[in-house]
CSV table of C-alpha atoms in Angstrom, one decimal:
chain,number,residue,atom,x,y,z
A,1,MET,CA,5.5,227.2,136.3
A,2,LYS,CA,8.9,227.0,134.6
A,3,VAL,CA,10.7,223.6,134.2
A,4,LEU,CA,14.1,223.1,132.8
A,5,ILE,CA,15.2,219.5,131.8
A,6,LEU,CA,18.9,218.9,131.6
A,7,CYS,CA,21.2,216.2,130.2
A,8,THR,CA,24.6,216.2,128.5
A,9,GLY,CA,23.8,216.4,124.8
A,10,ASN,CA,20.3,217.7,124.8
A,11,SER,CA,19.5,215.6,121.7
A,12,CYS,CA,17.5,212.7,123.1
A,13,ARG,CA,16.3,212.0,126.7
A,14,SER,CA,15.8,215.7,127.7
A,15,GLN,CA,14.0,216.4,124.4
A,16,MET,CA,11.6,213.5,125.0
A,17,ALA,CA,10.9,214.6,128.5
A,18,HIS,CA,10.4,218.1,127.3
A,19,GLY,CA,7.9,216.9,124.7
A,20,PHE,CA,5.9,214.8,127.1
A,21,LEU,CA,5.8,217.3,130.0
A,22,GLN,CA,4.7,220.1,127.6
A,23,SER,CA,2.0,217.7,126.2
A,24,PHE,CA,0.6,217.1,129.7
A,25,ASP,CA,0.0,220.8,130.2
A,26,PRO,CA,0.6,223.3,127.4
A,27,GLY,CA,0.4,226.1,130.0
A,28,LEU,CA,3.8,225.1,131.5
A,29,THR,CA,6.9,226.7,130.3
A,30,VAL,CA,9.2,223.8,129.6
A,31,CYS,CA,12.8,224.1,128.2
A,32,SER,CA,15.6,221.6,127.8
A,33,ALA,CA,19.3,222.0,127.6
A,34,GLY,CA,22.6,220.2,127.8
A,35,THR,CA,26.0,220.9,129.3
A,36,ASN,CA,27.6,219.8,126.0
A,37,ALA,CA,24.6,220.4,123.7
A,38,SER,CA,25.0,218.6,120.4
A,39,GLY,CA,23.3,221.3,118.4
A,40,LYS,CA,20.9,218.8,116.8
A,41,LEU,CA,18.2,216.4,117.8
A,42,SER,CA,18.5,212.6,117.5
A,43,SER,CA,16.5,211.6,114.5
A,44,LYS,CA,15.5,208.4,116.3
A,45,ALA,CA,14.2,210.5,119.3
A,46,VAL,CA,12.1,212.6,116.9
A,47,GLU,CA,10.8,209.5,115.2
A,48,VAL,CA,9.9,207.6,118.4
A,49,MET,CA,8.1,210.6,119.8
A,50,LYS,CA,6.2,211.1,116.5
A,51,GLU,CA,5.1,207.4,117.0
A,52,ALA,CA,3.7,208.4,120.4
A,53,GLY,CA,1.8,211.4,118.9
A,54,ILE,CA,4.2,214.2,119.9
A,55,ASP,CA,6.2,216.3,117.4
A,56,ILE,CA,9.5,217.5,118.8
A,57,SER,CA,11.1,218.2,115.4
A,58,HIS,CA,10.9,221.9,116.0
A,59,HIS,CA,12.9,221.7,119.3
A,60,THR,CA,16.4,223.0,119.4
A,61,SER,CA,19.4,221.6,121.1
A,62,ASP,CA,20.6,224.4,123.5
A,63,SER,CA,23.4,224.9,125.9
A,64,VAL,CA,22.5,225.2,129.6
A,65,ASP,CA,24.3,228.6,129.5
A,66,LYS,CA,21.3,230.0,127.7
A,67,TYR,CA,19.2,229.5,130.8
A,68,LEU,CA,21.5,230.3,133.7
A,69,ASN,CA,20.1,233.8,134.4
A,70,ASP,CA,16.5,232.7,134.5
A,71,GLN,CA,14.5,231.6,137.5
A,72,TRP,CA,13.1,228.0,137.5
A,73,ASP,CA,10.5,226.2,139.6
A,74,TYR,CA,12.1,222.8,138.7
A,75,VAL,CA,15.4,221.8,137.2
A,76,ILE,CA,15.4,218.1,136.4
A,77,THR,CA,18.4,216.1,135.3
A,78,VAL,CA,17.8,212.9,133.2
A,79,CYS,CA,21.2,211.4,132.7
A,80,GLY,CA,21.3,207.8,133.5
A,81,GLY,CA,24.2,205.3,133.9
A,82,ALA,CA,27.2,205.4,136.1
A,83,ASN,CA,29.4,206.4,133.2
A,84,GLU,CA,27.6,209.6,132.7
A,85,THR,CA,28.0,212.8,134.7
A,86,CYS,CA,24.8,214.7,135.5
A,87,PRO,CA,25.1,218.4,134.8
A,88,ALA,CA,25.1,220.8,137.7
A,89,PHE,CA,22.8,223.8,137.4
A,90,LEU,CA,24.1,226.9,139.1
A,91,GLY,CA,21.1,229.2,138.3
A,92,LYS,CA,18.2,230.1,140.5
A,93,VAL,CA,15.9,227.1,141.1
A,94,LYS,CA,13.3,226.2,143.7
A,95,HIS,CA,13.4,222.4,143.2
A,96,ARG,CA,16.2,220.2,141.9
A,97,LEU,CA,15.3,216.7,140.9
A,98,HIS,CA,17.1,213.8,139.3
A,99,ILE,CA,15.2,211.2,137.2
A,100,GLY,CA,17.7,209.1,135.4
A,101,PHE,CA,17.3,207.1,132.2
A,102,ASP,CA,19.6,205.0,130.0
A,103,ASP,CA,20.7,206.8,126.9
A,104,PRO,CA,19.2,204.9,123.9
A,105,SER,CA,21.6,206.6,121.5
A,106,HIS,CA,24.4,204.5,123.0
A,107,ALA,CA,22.6,201.2,122.3
A,108,THR,CA,24.4,198.8,120.0
A,109,GLY,CA,23.2,195.8,118.1
A,110,THR,CA,20.7,195.2,115.5
A,111,ASP,CA,18.4,198.0,114.2
A,112,GLU,CA,15.5,196.3,115.8
A,113,PHE,CA,17.3,196.2,119.2
A,114,ILE,CA,18.3,199.8,119.0
A,115,TRP,CA,14.7,200.8,118.1
A,116,SER,CA,13.4,198.8,121.0
A,117,GLU,CA,15.7,200.7,123.3
A,118,PHE,CA,14.4,204.0,122.1
A,119,ILE,CA,10.8,202.8,122.7
A,120,ARG,CA,11.7,201.5,126.1
A,121,VAL,CA,13.4,204.7,127.3
A,122,ARG,CA,10.6,206.8,125.7
A,123,ASP,CA,8.0,204.9,127.6
A,124,GLU,CA,9.9,205.1,130.9
A,125,ILE,CA,10.3,208.9,130.4
A,126,LYS,CA,6.6,209.3,129.7
A,127,GLU,CA,5.6,207.4,132.8
A,128,ALA,CA,8.1,209.1,135.1
A,129,PHE,CA,7.2,212.6,133.9
A,130,TYR,CA,3.5,211.9,134.0
A,131,ASN,CA,3.8,210.9,137.6
A,132,LEU,CA,5.9,214.0,138.4
A,133,TYR,CA,3.3,216.1,136.7
A,134,ILE,CA,0.3,214.6,138.5
A,135,HIS,CA,1.8,214.3,142.0
A,136,GLU,CA,4.1,217.3,142.2
A,137,ILE,CA,3.6,219.9,139.5
A,138,LYS,CA,-0.2,219.9,139.0
A,139,PRO,CA,-1.1,220.3,142.7
A,140,GLN,CA,0.9,223.5,142.7
A,141,LEU,CA,-0.9,225.1,139.8
């Protein structure tokens, strides 16, 4: 089973979702990409995932172009707010899903508030992708 997770920058939300989904089933092929890939991971995303027991520090921030010629069972967009545009994937895919999350890297305020936003979004991603795995992906394996 091949799953591609998309967002704009491929530095935060898609990386967290990638890490969680891969942790639920190491047998899955999980990749993540962005329409405007930043080329680096958010250090806060790496840190908040490490706190949850998952190391994403080895992930790379890749352009969606890298994956357009591959076939995918699922392509999942994770962009959130109304001011964001979800990427369109024009490649070969069986199931297209959207599971939106706020971008914690846009949070402003105190360091404590920003950190709490990363934790909140991380936990929302974990729950949503676990439910997806249990109810949709695992039954097909």
